[in-house]
Amino acid sequence: MQNMGVRNSGFSWETKLARRTALIRRNSVREFLKFAGQPGIISFAGGLPAPEVFPLEEIQIATEAALRNYGAKALQYGQSEGIPELRALIAEPFREIGVRPENILITSGAQQALDILGRVLLNEGDRVLVENPTYLSALSVWRPLGVQFAGIKSDDTGLLVSEVCQSEGAKLLYTIPNFQNPGGTTLSLERREALAAYAVKQDLVVVEDDPYRELRYEGEELPTLLHLSGNIKGPIVHVGTFSKVLAPGFRLGWIIASEELIDRLVSARQAMDLHTGTFNQYVALELISAGVLERQVPKIRRLYRAKRDAMLSALTQSMPAPVKWTRPKGGMFFLASLPYGKNARGFARCALDAGVAVVPGEEFHVTGGENTFRLNFSHPNTEEIHEGIRKLAPIAAGFC
Ligand code: PMP
């Protein structure tokens, strides 16, 4: 019998794609990430936590406890907002400014938080201020909405808040105040105070994305913009995640905002994926109630501090003088730069040929950044860090 179904009709999906799909750029960082897991490659490319600190045994115990204590409830559909017990735990550190469980929406990672916020808040043509450079996947999740990104410069003490105050007509500012990805910078207290006051006075929506706050290796912890604004009913929205302190595989993040906005976000969320996995939430609840974060955070800090120091000393020892890098006080990344006008994409390709994966920084930028590349230090071990930087140095010299 003739098979009617498989004849090549010349069909192409190209004519069927939605208009907004054209705005989803092929992320060339993937080109470098794809090689990262291959044997023999030292990878500074991804943004992965160190697998050696995942609390496997504690997770096993918490999983059993979740089933024992919550039974079928842990396996059933749940509320779109997330389970009340976890929302209460997340609200606690923000209690003094009026945050209650009603102000929390649990999401599938901080990434989904950004997606929902974009869908609910952003129109085509809206002006969105971002640090230049900023988190690549914030740009890629909001770009299909047709927004106009405006890049704000940063220096060692973070975003230039004076530039934010001068830029007119913006709907929203997206910022990562602690150990920024990819820049490694941290916003100073003075600038935090100025930014929170400005946002409240001018009704500027600020999305404070704070996945790295606990990963501080030196200096004093600084208050969040939401704390400094003093009021959960204002325009500051805080985004958090368990990805860096527990494990990203849980896909557990959250949004803290005024109840008025949370209501809207919950409606949008119902139309997406209903809710974050109930089972994951109960396991996380068991872990946190058993004090896992108090044990994990110091352990992670110690390990990553040693890895950061290893990368810093390797860079200082090996890299040719024209190559510069940031001095992160926490987080997972250094941002390095070749001299102005040099091409970091070409450098990253040569590095990969030599067995070291880095990601070129251009796509993290709204403008410029062609000479920059990002180095992750949380995932490789210290030996790999030393060896990888030693291999990169002569290649960088060829690009200086
Ligand atoms: N925001 C920033 C700044 C990040 O670096 C990341 C993770 N790389 C995310 C959000 C997403 O985190 P999650 O795993 O919680 O989705």
Tab-separated table of C-alpha atoms and ligand atoms in Angstrom:
chain	number	residue	atom	x	y	z
A	1	MET	CA	0.000	0.000	0.000
A	2	GLN	CA	1.263	3.444	-0.855
A	3	ASN	CA	2.311	5.515	2.154
A	4	MET	CA	0.529	8.846	1.636
A	5	GLY	CA	1.797	10.464	4.824
A	6	VAL	CA	5.548	10.650	4.407
A	7	ARG	CA	5.992	12.103	0.915
A	8	ASN	CA	8.034	15.292	1.035
A	9	SER	CA	5.540	18.075	0.301
A	10	GLY	CA	8.126	20.874	0.596
A	11	PHE	CA	6.335	22.009	3.738
A	12	SER	CA	8.209	24.530	5.860
A	13	TRP	CA	7.320	25.919	9.290
A	14	GLU	CA	8.826	29.272	8.306
A	15	THR	CA	5.483	30.616	7.005
A	16	LYS	CA	3.578	29.311	10.036
A	17	LEU	CA	5.582	30.982	12.779
A	18	ALA	CA	4.025	33.721	14.907
A	19	ARG	CA	5.373	37.234	14.281
A	20	ARG	CA	6.866	37.412	17.774
A	21	THR	CA	8.889	34.264	17.083
A	22	ALA	CA	11.067	36.325	14.764
A	23	LEU	CA	12.059	38.382	17.812
A	24	ILE	CA	13.340	35.292	19.601
A	25	ARG	CA	16.996	35.397	18.655
A	26	ARG	CA	19.036	32.293	18.343
A	27	ASN	CA	21.148	32.503	21.429
A	28	SER	CA	24.730	32.117	20.257
A	29	VAL	CA	25.854	31.527	23.840
A	30	ARG	CA	24.355	28.065	23.371
A	31	GLU	CA	26.959	27.433	20.729
A	32	PHE	CA	29.561	27.574	23.517
A	33	LEU	CA	27.477	25.929	26.250
A	34	LYS	CA	26.818	22.909	24.069
A	35	PHE	CA	30.492	21.909	24.179
A	36	ALA	CA	30.807	22.649	27.840
A	37	GLY	CA	29.814	19.234	29.157
A	38	GLN	CA	32.065	17.297	26.809
A	39	PRO	CA	34.906	15.290	28.281
A	40	GLY	CA	38.250	17.008	28.024
A	41	ILE	CA	36.718	20.500	27.956
A	42	ILE	CA	37.221	22.792	30.935
A	43	SER	CA	34.099	24.869	31.154
A	44	PHE	CA	33.880	28.427	32.448
A	45	ALA	CA	30.864	28.873	30.172
A	46	GLY	CA	27.717	27.940	32.083
A	47	GLY	CA	26.282	29.293	35.291
A	48	LEU	CA	25.914	25.982	37.081
A	49	PRO	CA	26.192	25.530	40.847
A	50	ALA	CA	28.865	23.085	42.047
A	51	PRO	CA	27.284	19.621	42.104
A	52	GLU	CA	29.531	18.552	44.992
A	53	VAL	CA	27.535	20.711	47.422
A	54	PHE	CA	24.068	19.450	46.555
A	55	PRO	CA	22.709	18.001	49.832
A	56	LEU	CA	21.748	14.617	48.375
A	57	GLU	CA	21.202	12.747	51.624
A	58	GLU	CA	19.185	15.522	53.175
A	59	ILE	CA	17.042	15.687	50.033
A	60	GLN	CA	16.426	11.961	50.249
A	61	ILE	CA	15.285	12.294	53.867
A	62	ALA	CA	13.139	15.345	53.051
A	63	THR	CA	11.510	13.511	50.137
A	64	GLU	CA	10.434	10.683	52.428
A	65	ALA	CA	9.259	13.169	55.039
A	66	ALA	CA	7.192	15.074	52.440
A	67	LEU	CA	5.391	11.872	51.463
A	68	ARG	CA	4.961	10.767	55.062
A	69	ASN	CA	3.757	14.129	56.351
A	70	TYR	CA	1.634	15.335	53.437
A	71	GLY	CA	0.761	12.119	51.593
A	72	ALA	CA	-1.514	12.537	48.599
A	73	LYS	CA	-1.686	16.312	49.166
A	74	ALA	CA	1.953	16.533	48.047
A	75	LEU	CA	1.011	14.849	44.767
A	76	GLN	CA	-2.241	16.670	44.074
A	77	TYR	CA	-2.887	19.855	42.066
A	78	GLY	CA	-2.249	22.842	44.301
A	79	GLN	CA	-2.964	26.546	44.583
A	80	SER	CA	-1.566	28.715	41.775
A	81	GLU	CA	0.055	30.963	44.392
A	82	GLY	CA	2.086	28.083	45.811
A	83	ILE	CA	1.746	26.141	49.068
A	84	PRO	CA	0.931	28.427	52.026
A	85	GLU	CA	3.674	27.065	54.330
A	86	LEU	CA	6.451	27.880	51.840
A	87	ARG	CA	4.989	31.312	51.113
A	88	ALA	CA	4.993	32.020	54.850
A	89	LEU	CA	8.700	31.085	55.106
A	90	ILE	CA	9.617	33.328	52.174
A	91	ALA	CA	7.585	36.243	53.583
A	92	GLU	CA	9.289	36.096	56.987
A	93	PRO	CA	12.486	38.136	56.287
A	94	PHE	CA	10.326	40.894	54.760
A	95	ARG	CA	7.758	41.025	57.591
A	96	GLU	CA	8.878	44.399	58.893
A	97	ILE	CA	7.789	46.089	55.661
A	98	GLY	CA	4.370	44.449	55.707
A	99	VAL	CA	5.036	41.345	53.573
A	100	ARG	CA	2.582	38.484	54.269
A	101	PRO	CA	2.119	35.138	52.489
A	102	GLU	CA	-0.502	36.932	50.317
A	103	ASN	CA	2.359	38.952	48.798
A	104	ILE	CA	4.187	35.867	47.541
A	105	LEU	CA	3.772	33.922	44.309
A	106	ILE	CA	5.862	30.749	44.015
A	107	THR	CA	7.170	30.276	40.474
A	108	SER	CA	9.071	27.632	38.551
A	109	GLY	CA	12.406	29.337	39.105
A	110	ALA	CA	13.235	33.028	38.885
A	111	GLN	CA	13.192	32.641	35.108
A	112	GLN	CA	9.443	32.009	35.102
A	113	ALA	CA	9.006	34.948	37.479
A	114	LEU	CA	10.559	37.203	34.826
A	115	ASP	CA	8.353	35.660	32.140
A	116	ILE	CA	5.121	36.243	34.094
A	117	LEU	CA	6.134	39.784	35.094
A	118	GLY	CA	6.832	40.623	31.452
A	119	ARG	CA	3.497	39.241	30.261
A	120	VAL	CA	1.553	41.134	32.902
A	121	LEU	CA	3.405	44.456	32.869
A	122	LEU	CA	4.999	45.115	29.484
A	123	ASN	CA	3.442	46.437	26.293
A	124	GLU	CA	4.999	46.628	22.860
A	125	GLY	CA	7.144	49.752	22.673
A	126	ASP	CA	7.610	50.103	26.461
A	127	ARG	CA	10.992	51.444	27.478
A	128	VAL	CA	12.785	49.030	29.816
A	129	LEU	CA	15.967	50.096	31.587
A	130	VAL	CA	18.564	47.410	32.231
A	131	GLU	CA	22.165	47.349	33.360
A	132	ASN	CA	24.470	47.146	30.369
A	133	PRO	CA	25.446	44.280	30.439
A	134	THR	CA	22.615	42.322	32.065
A	135	TYR	CA	21.280	38.786	32.494
A	136	LEU	CA	20.957	37.414	28.985
A	137	SER	CA	17.760	35.455	29.635
A	138	ALA	CA	15.978	38.564	30.947
A	139	LEU	CA	16.645	40.170	27.575
A	140	SER	CA	15.559	37.059	25.700
A	141	VAL	CA	12.339	36.530	27.672
A	142	TRP	CA	11.162	40.137	27.253
A	143	ARG	CA	12.448	40.888	23.742
A	144	PRO	CA	9.564	39.021	21.999
A	145	LEU	CA	7.146	41.405	23.748
A	146	GLY	CA	8.498	44.166	21.498
A	147	VAL	CA	9.912	46.316	24.307
A	148	GLN	CA	12.730	48.833	23.817
A	149	PHE	CA	15.723	48.114	26.052
A	150	ALA	CA	17.877	51.008	27.197
A	151	GLY	CA	21.247	50.076	28.708
A	152	ILE	CA	22.429	51.882	31.839
A	153	LYS	CA	26.148	51.864	32.633
A	154	SER	CA	27.577	50.282	35.783
A	155	ASP	CA	30.861	50.767	37.595
A	156	ASP	CA	32.438	49.001	40.587
A	157	THR	CA	29.577	50.049	42.841
A	158	GLY	CA	26.871	48.948	40.438
A	159	LEU	CA	24.292	50.652	38.299
A	160	LEU	CA	24.736	54.416	37.739
A	161	VAL	CA	21.554	55.484	39.490
A	162	SER	CA	22.084	59.079	38.323
A	163	GLU	CA	21.565	57.818	34.737
A	164	VAL	CA	18.332	56.095	35.774
A	165	CYS	CA	17.067	59.361	37.233
A	166	GLN	CA	17.868	61.203	34.002
A	167	SER	CA	16.260	58.734	31.645
A	168	GLU	CA	12.717	59.786	30.914
A	169	GLY	CA	9.682	57.778	29.932
A	170	ALA	CA	10.803	54.391	31.271
A	171	LYS	CA	8.139	51.938	32.405
A	172	LEU	CA	10.372	49.515	34.263
A	173	LEU	CA	13.926	49.021	35.503
A	174	TYR	CA	15.339	45.501	35.747
A	175	THR	CA	18.314	45.221	38.079
A	176	ILE	CA	20.460	42.588	39.818
A	177	PRO	CA	21.860	44.512	42.800
A	178	ASN	CA	24.021	41.714	44.247
A	179	PHE	CA	26.971	40.123	42.390
A	180	GLN	CA	25.446	40.852	39.052
A	181	ASN	CA	25.313	38.352	36.212
A	182	PRO	CA	27.484	38.791	34.160
A	183	GLY	CA	29.262	41.880	35.564
A	184	GLY	CA	29.939	40.663	39.118
A	185	THR	CA	29.186	44.180	40.446
A	186	THR	CA	27.250	45.024	43.637
A	187	LEU	CA	25.126	48.131	44.096
A	188	SER	CA	26.365	50.313	46.979
A	189	LEU	CA	24.111	51.225	49.912
A	190	GLU	CA	24.093	54.872	48.901
A	191	ARG	CA	22.909	54.025	45.387
A	192	ARG	CA	20.334	51.543	46.704
A	193	GLU	CA	18.840	54.261	48.891
A	194	ALA	CA	18.794	56.732	46.004
A	195	LEU	CA	17.243	54.194	43.615
A	196	ALA	CA	14.531	53.020	46.022
A	197	ALA	CA	13.589	56.643	46.822
A	198	TYR	CA	13.535	57.597	43.131
A	199	ALA	CA	11.394	54.586	42.133
A	200	VAL	CA	8.835	55.334	44.851
A	201	LYS	CA	8.723	59.046	44.030
A	202	GLN	CA	8.461	58.556	40.253
A	203	ASP	CA	6.312	55.365	40.263
A	204	LEU	CA	9.038	53.582	38.299
A	205	VAL	CA	8.509	49.819	38.425
A	206	VAL	CA	11.715	48.144	39.603
A	207	VAL	CA	12.203	44.403	39.225
A	208	GLU	CA	14.895	43.481	41.745
A	209	ASP	CA	16.281	40.095	40.676
A	210	ASP	CA	18.278	38.733	43.600
A	211	PRO	CA	19.394	35.121	43.034
A	212	TYR	CA	22.912	35.588	44.423
A	213	ARG	CA	22.343	37.503	47.681
A	214	GLU	CA	23.413	34.649	49.978
A	215	LEU	CA	26.558	33.990	47.923
A	216	ARG	CA	28.615	36.772	49.533
A	217	TYR	CA	32.325	36.092	50.100
A	218	GLU	CA	33.345	39.397	51.670
A	219	GLY	CA	31.866	42.594	53.088
A	220	GLU	CA	28.579	43.339	54.808
A	221	GLU	CA	25.191	42.208	53.579
A	222	LEU	CA	23.249	45.143	52.128
A	223	PRO	CA	19.493	45.701	52.383
A	224	THR	CA	17.301	44.889	49.399
A	225	LEU	CA	15.676	47.663	47.377
A	226	LEU	CA	12.324	46.333	48.556
A	227	HIS	CA	13.370	46.727	52.219
A	228	LEU	CA	14.677	50.226	51.547
A	229	SER	CA	11.441	51.277	49.864
A	230	GLY	CA	9.817	50.464	53.228
A	231	ASN	CA	6.504	49.463	51.710
A	232	ILE	CA	5.229	46.396	49.898
A	233	LYS	CA	2.439	48.449	48.291
A	234	GLY	CA	4.890	50.413	46.133
A	235	PRO	CA	6.423	49.821	42.674
A	236	ILE	CA	9.302	47.543	43.733
A	237	VAL	CA	8.980	43.854	42.906
A	238	HIS	CA	11.453	41.370	44.369
A	239	VAL	CA	12.391	38.089	42.655
A	240	GLY	CA	14.163	35.243	44.477
A	241	THR	CA	15.114	31.612	43.898
A	242	PHE	CA	16.312	28.458	45.654
A	243	SER	CA	18.422	27.556	42.588
A	244	LYS	CA	21.736	28.802	43.977
A	245	VAL	CA	21.352	27.802	47.639
A	246	LEU	CA	19.507	24.482	47.294
A	247	ALA	CA	19.581	23.112	43.748
A	248	PRO	CA	18.304	24.482	40.418
A	249	GLY	CA	16.622	21.156	39.636
A	250	PHE	CA	13.851	22.034	42.100
A	251	ARG	CA	12.840	24.903	39.794
A	252	LEU	CA	11.606	26.947	42.745
A	253	GLY	CA	11.562	30.719	42.677
A	254	TRP	CA	9.214	33.464	43.835
A	255	ILE	CA	7.889	36.959	43.340
A	256	ILE	CA	7.256	39.331	46.252
A	257	ALA	CA	4.952	42.219	45.367
A	258	SER	CA	1.864	44.136	46.427
A	259	GLU	CA	-1.275	42.001	46.664
A	260	GLU	CA	-2.809	44.030	43.867
A	261	LEU	CA	-0.078	42.901	41.472
A	262	ILE	CA	0.096	39.344	42.863
A	263	ASP	CA	-3.620	38.902	41.994
A	264	ARG	CA	-2.888	39.803	38.377
A	265	LEU	CA	0.206	37.618	38.247
A	266	VAL	CA	-1.738	34.653	39.634
A	267	SER	CA	-4.390	35.027	36.913
A	268	ALA	CA	-1.689	35.116	34.236
A	269	ARG	CA	0.025	32.176	35.820
A	270	GLN	CA	-3.164	30.077	35.821
A	271	ALA	CA	-3.225	30.429	32.060
A	272	MET	CA	0.367	29.232	31.749
A	273	ASP	CA	1.134	26.103	33.756
A	274	LEU	CA	-1.390	26.287	36.635
A	275	HIS	CA	1.214	26.156	39.403
A	276	THR	CA	4.713	25.092	40.421
A	277	GLY	CA	5.112	21.383	41.203
A	278	THR	CA	3.453	20.690	44.555
A	279	PHE	CA	5.781	17.836	45.376
A	280	ASN	CA	8.898	19.993	44.880
A	281	GLN	CA	7.437	22.632	47.144
A	282	TYR	CA	6.730	20.165	49.969
A	283	VAL	CA	10.220	18.645	49.693
A	284	ALA	CA	11.753	22.145	49.830
A	285	LEU	CA	9.542	22.966	52.810
A	286	GLU	CA	10.799	19.876	54.649
A	287	LEU	CA	14.410	20.743	53.804
A	288	ILE	CA	14.124	24.325	54.985
A	289	SER	CA	12.220	23.363	58.134
A	290	ALA	CA	15.047	20.904	58.923
A	291	GLY	CA	17.534	23.810	58.758
A	292	VAL	CA	19.253	22.863	55.497
A	293	LEU	CA	19.840	26.465	54.406
A	294	GLU	CA	21.701	27.292	57.621
A	295	ARG	CA	24.047	24.410	56.818
A	296	GLN	CA	24.250	24.846	53.048
A	297	VAL	CA	24.853	28.574	52.745
A	298	PRO	CA	28.118	28.678	54.784
A	299	LYS	CA	29.338	25.567	52.948
A	300	ILE	CA	28.600	27.067	49.520
A	301	ARG	CA	30.181	30.368	50.523
A	302	ARG	CA	33.374	28.670	51.659
A	303	LEU	CA	33.671	26.598	48.505
A	304	TYR	CA	32.869	29.388	46.044
A	305	ARG	CA	35.082	31.882	47.876
A	306	ALA	CA	38.025	29.495	47.404
A	307	LYS	CA	37.120	29.044	43.730
A	308	ARG	CA	36.777	32.799	43.186
A	309	ASP	CA	40.161	33.363	44.846
A	310	ALA	CA	41.711	30.623	42.686
A	311	MET	CA	40.394	32.264	39.526
A	312	LEU	CA	41.497	35.708	40.653
A	313	SER	CA	45.023	34.549	41.385
A	314	ALA	CA	45.204	32.539	38.130
A	315	LEU	CA	44.061	35.585	36.148
A	316	THR	CA	46.545	37.829	37.935
A	317	GLN	CA	49.413	35.380	37.382
A	318	SER	CA	48.778	34.454	33.752
A	319	MET	CA	46.778	36.994	31.793
A	320	PRO	CA	48.540	39.578	29.639
A	321	ALA	CA	48.283	43.134	31.010
A	322	PRO	CA	45.745	44.471	28.491
A	323	VAL	CA	43.113	41.931	29.654
A	324	LYS	CA	40.959	43.335	32.490
A	325	TRP	CA	38.402	41.733	34.787
A	326	THR	CA	35.881	42.640	37.460
A	327	ARG	CA	36.378	41.935	41.205
A	328	PRO	CA	33.185	40.168	42.338
A	329	LYS	CA	32.517	40.093	46.080
A	330	GLY	CA	30.164	37.184	45.586
A	331	GLY	CA	28.103	35.297	43.012
A	332	MET	CA	29.495	33.057	40.299
A	333	PHE	CA	31.098	35.172	37.584
A	334	PHE	CA	33.956	37.353	36.451
A	335	LEU	CA	33.448	39.557	33.408
A	336	ALA	CA	36.719	39.953	31.537
A	337	SER	CA	37.565	42.198	28.622
A	338	LEU	CA	40.065	42.224	25.803
A	339	PRO	CA	41.248	45.646	24.650
A	340	TYR	CA	38.525	47.801	23.074
A	341	GLY	CA	37.841	46.846	19.444
A	342	LYS	CA	39.015	43.232	19.851
A	343	ASN	CA	36.622	40.402	19.196
A	344	ALA	CA	35.780	38.121	22.109
A	345	ARG	CA	33.678	35.785	19.957
A	346	GLY	CA	36.785	34.889	17.919
A	347	PHE	CA	38.678	34.518	21.180
A	348	ALA	CA	35.987	32.161	22.575
A	349	ARG	CA	36.179	30.011	19.426
A	350	CYS	CA	39.969	29.703	19.706
A	351	ALA	CA	39.615	28.944	23.421
A	352	LEU	CA	37.201	26.131	22.636
A	353	ASP	CA	39.682	24.682	20.118
A	354	ALA	CA	42.195	24.671	22.979
A	355	GLY	CA	39.722	22.862	25.261
A	356	VAL	CA	38.374	25.768	27.346
A	357	ALA	CA	34.788	27.052	27.065
A	358	VAL	CA	33.973	30.693	27.887
A	359	VAL	CA	30.991	32.729	26.703
A	360	PRO	CA	31.398	35.915	24.685
A	361	GLY	CA	29.764	38.862	26.461
A	362	GLU	CA	28.183	40.684	23.526
A	363	GLU	CA	24.727	39.147	23.897
A	364	PHE	CA	24.527	40.217	27.534
A	365	HIS	CA	24.780	43.800	26.299
A	366	VAL	CA	22.154	46.108	24.877
A	367	THR	CA	24.973	47.975	23.142
A	368	GLY	CA	28.683	47.186	22.820
A	369	GLY	CA	30.490	44.473	24.775
A	370	GLU	CA	32.029	42.795	21.699
A	371	ASN	CA	35.387	42.647	23.498
A	372	THR	CA	34.044	41.019	26.694
A	373	PHE	CA	33.711	37.413	27.883
A	374	ARG	CA	32.225	35.817	31.015
A	375	LEU	CA	34.010	33.345	33.254
A	376	ASN	CA	32.092	31.098	35.650
A	377	PHE	CA	33.965	29.883	38.727
A	378	SER	CA	31.300	27.976	40.706
A	379	HIS	CA	31.251	24.798	38.621
A	380	PRO	CA	34.897	23.967	37.741
A	381	ASN	CA	37.202	22.694	40.487
A	382	THR	CA	40.257	24.722	41.498
A	383	GLU	CA	42.631	22.576	39.441
A	384	GLU	CA	40.531	23.125	36.353
A	385	ILE	CA	40.413	26.833	37.142
A	386	HIS	CA	44.211	27.089	37.214
A	387	GLU	CA	44.709	24.915	34.150
A	388	GLY	CA	41.938	26.605	32.166
A	389	ILE	CA	43.188	30.137	32.818
A	390	ARG	CA	46.754	29.044	31.994
A	391	LYS	CA	45.483	27.785	28.621
A	392	LEU	CA	43.461	30.942	27.968
A	393	ALA	CA	46.329	33.349	28.619
A	394	PRO	CA	48.382	32.823	25.406
A	395	ILE	CA	45.183	32.847	23.333
A	396	ALA	CA	44.162	36.154	24.932
A	397	ALA	CA	47.639	37.527	24.202
A	398	GLY	CA	47.002	36.799	20.515
A	399	PHE	CA	43.876	38.979	20.712
A	400	CYS	CA	45.502	41.924	22.496
B	1	PMP	N1	18.190	35.752	37.230
B	1	PMP	C1	19.528	35.730	37.157
B	1	PMP	C2	20.270	37.010	37.272
B	1	PMP	C3	20.220	34.523	36.969
B	1	PMP	O1	21.551	34.544	36.879
B	1	PMP	C4	19.474	33.322	36.876
B	1	PMP	C5	20.143	31.980	36.705
B	1	PMP	N2	21.271	31.913	35.977
B	1	PMP	C6	18.087	33.398	36.938
B	1	PMP	C7	17.473	34.613	37.129
B	1	PMP	C8	17.227	32.171	36.796
B	1	PMP	O2	17.270	31.379	37.917
B	1	PMP	P1	16.287	30.155	38.167
B	1	PMP	O3	17.126	28.925	38.144
B	1	PMP	O4	15.697	30.414	39.508
B	1	PMP	O5	15.251	30.176	37.089
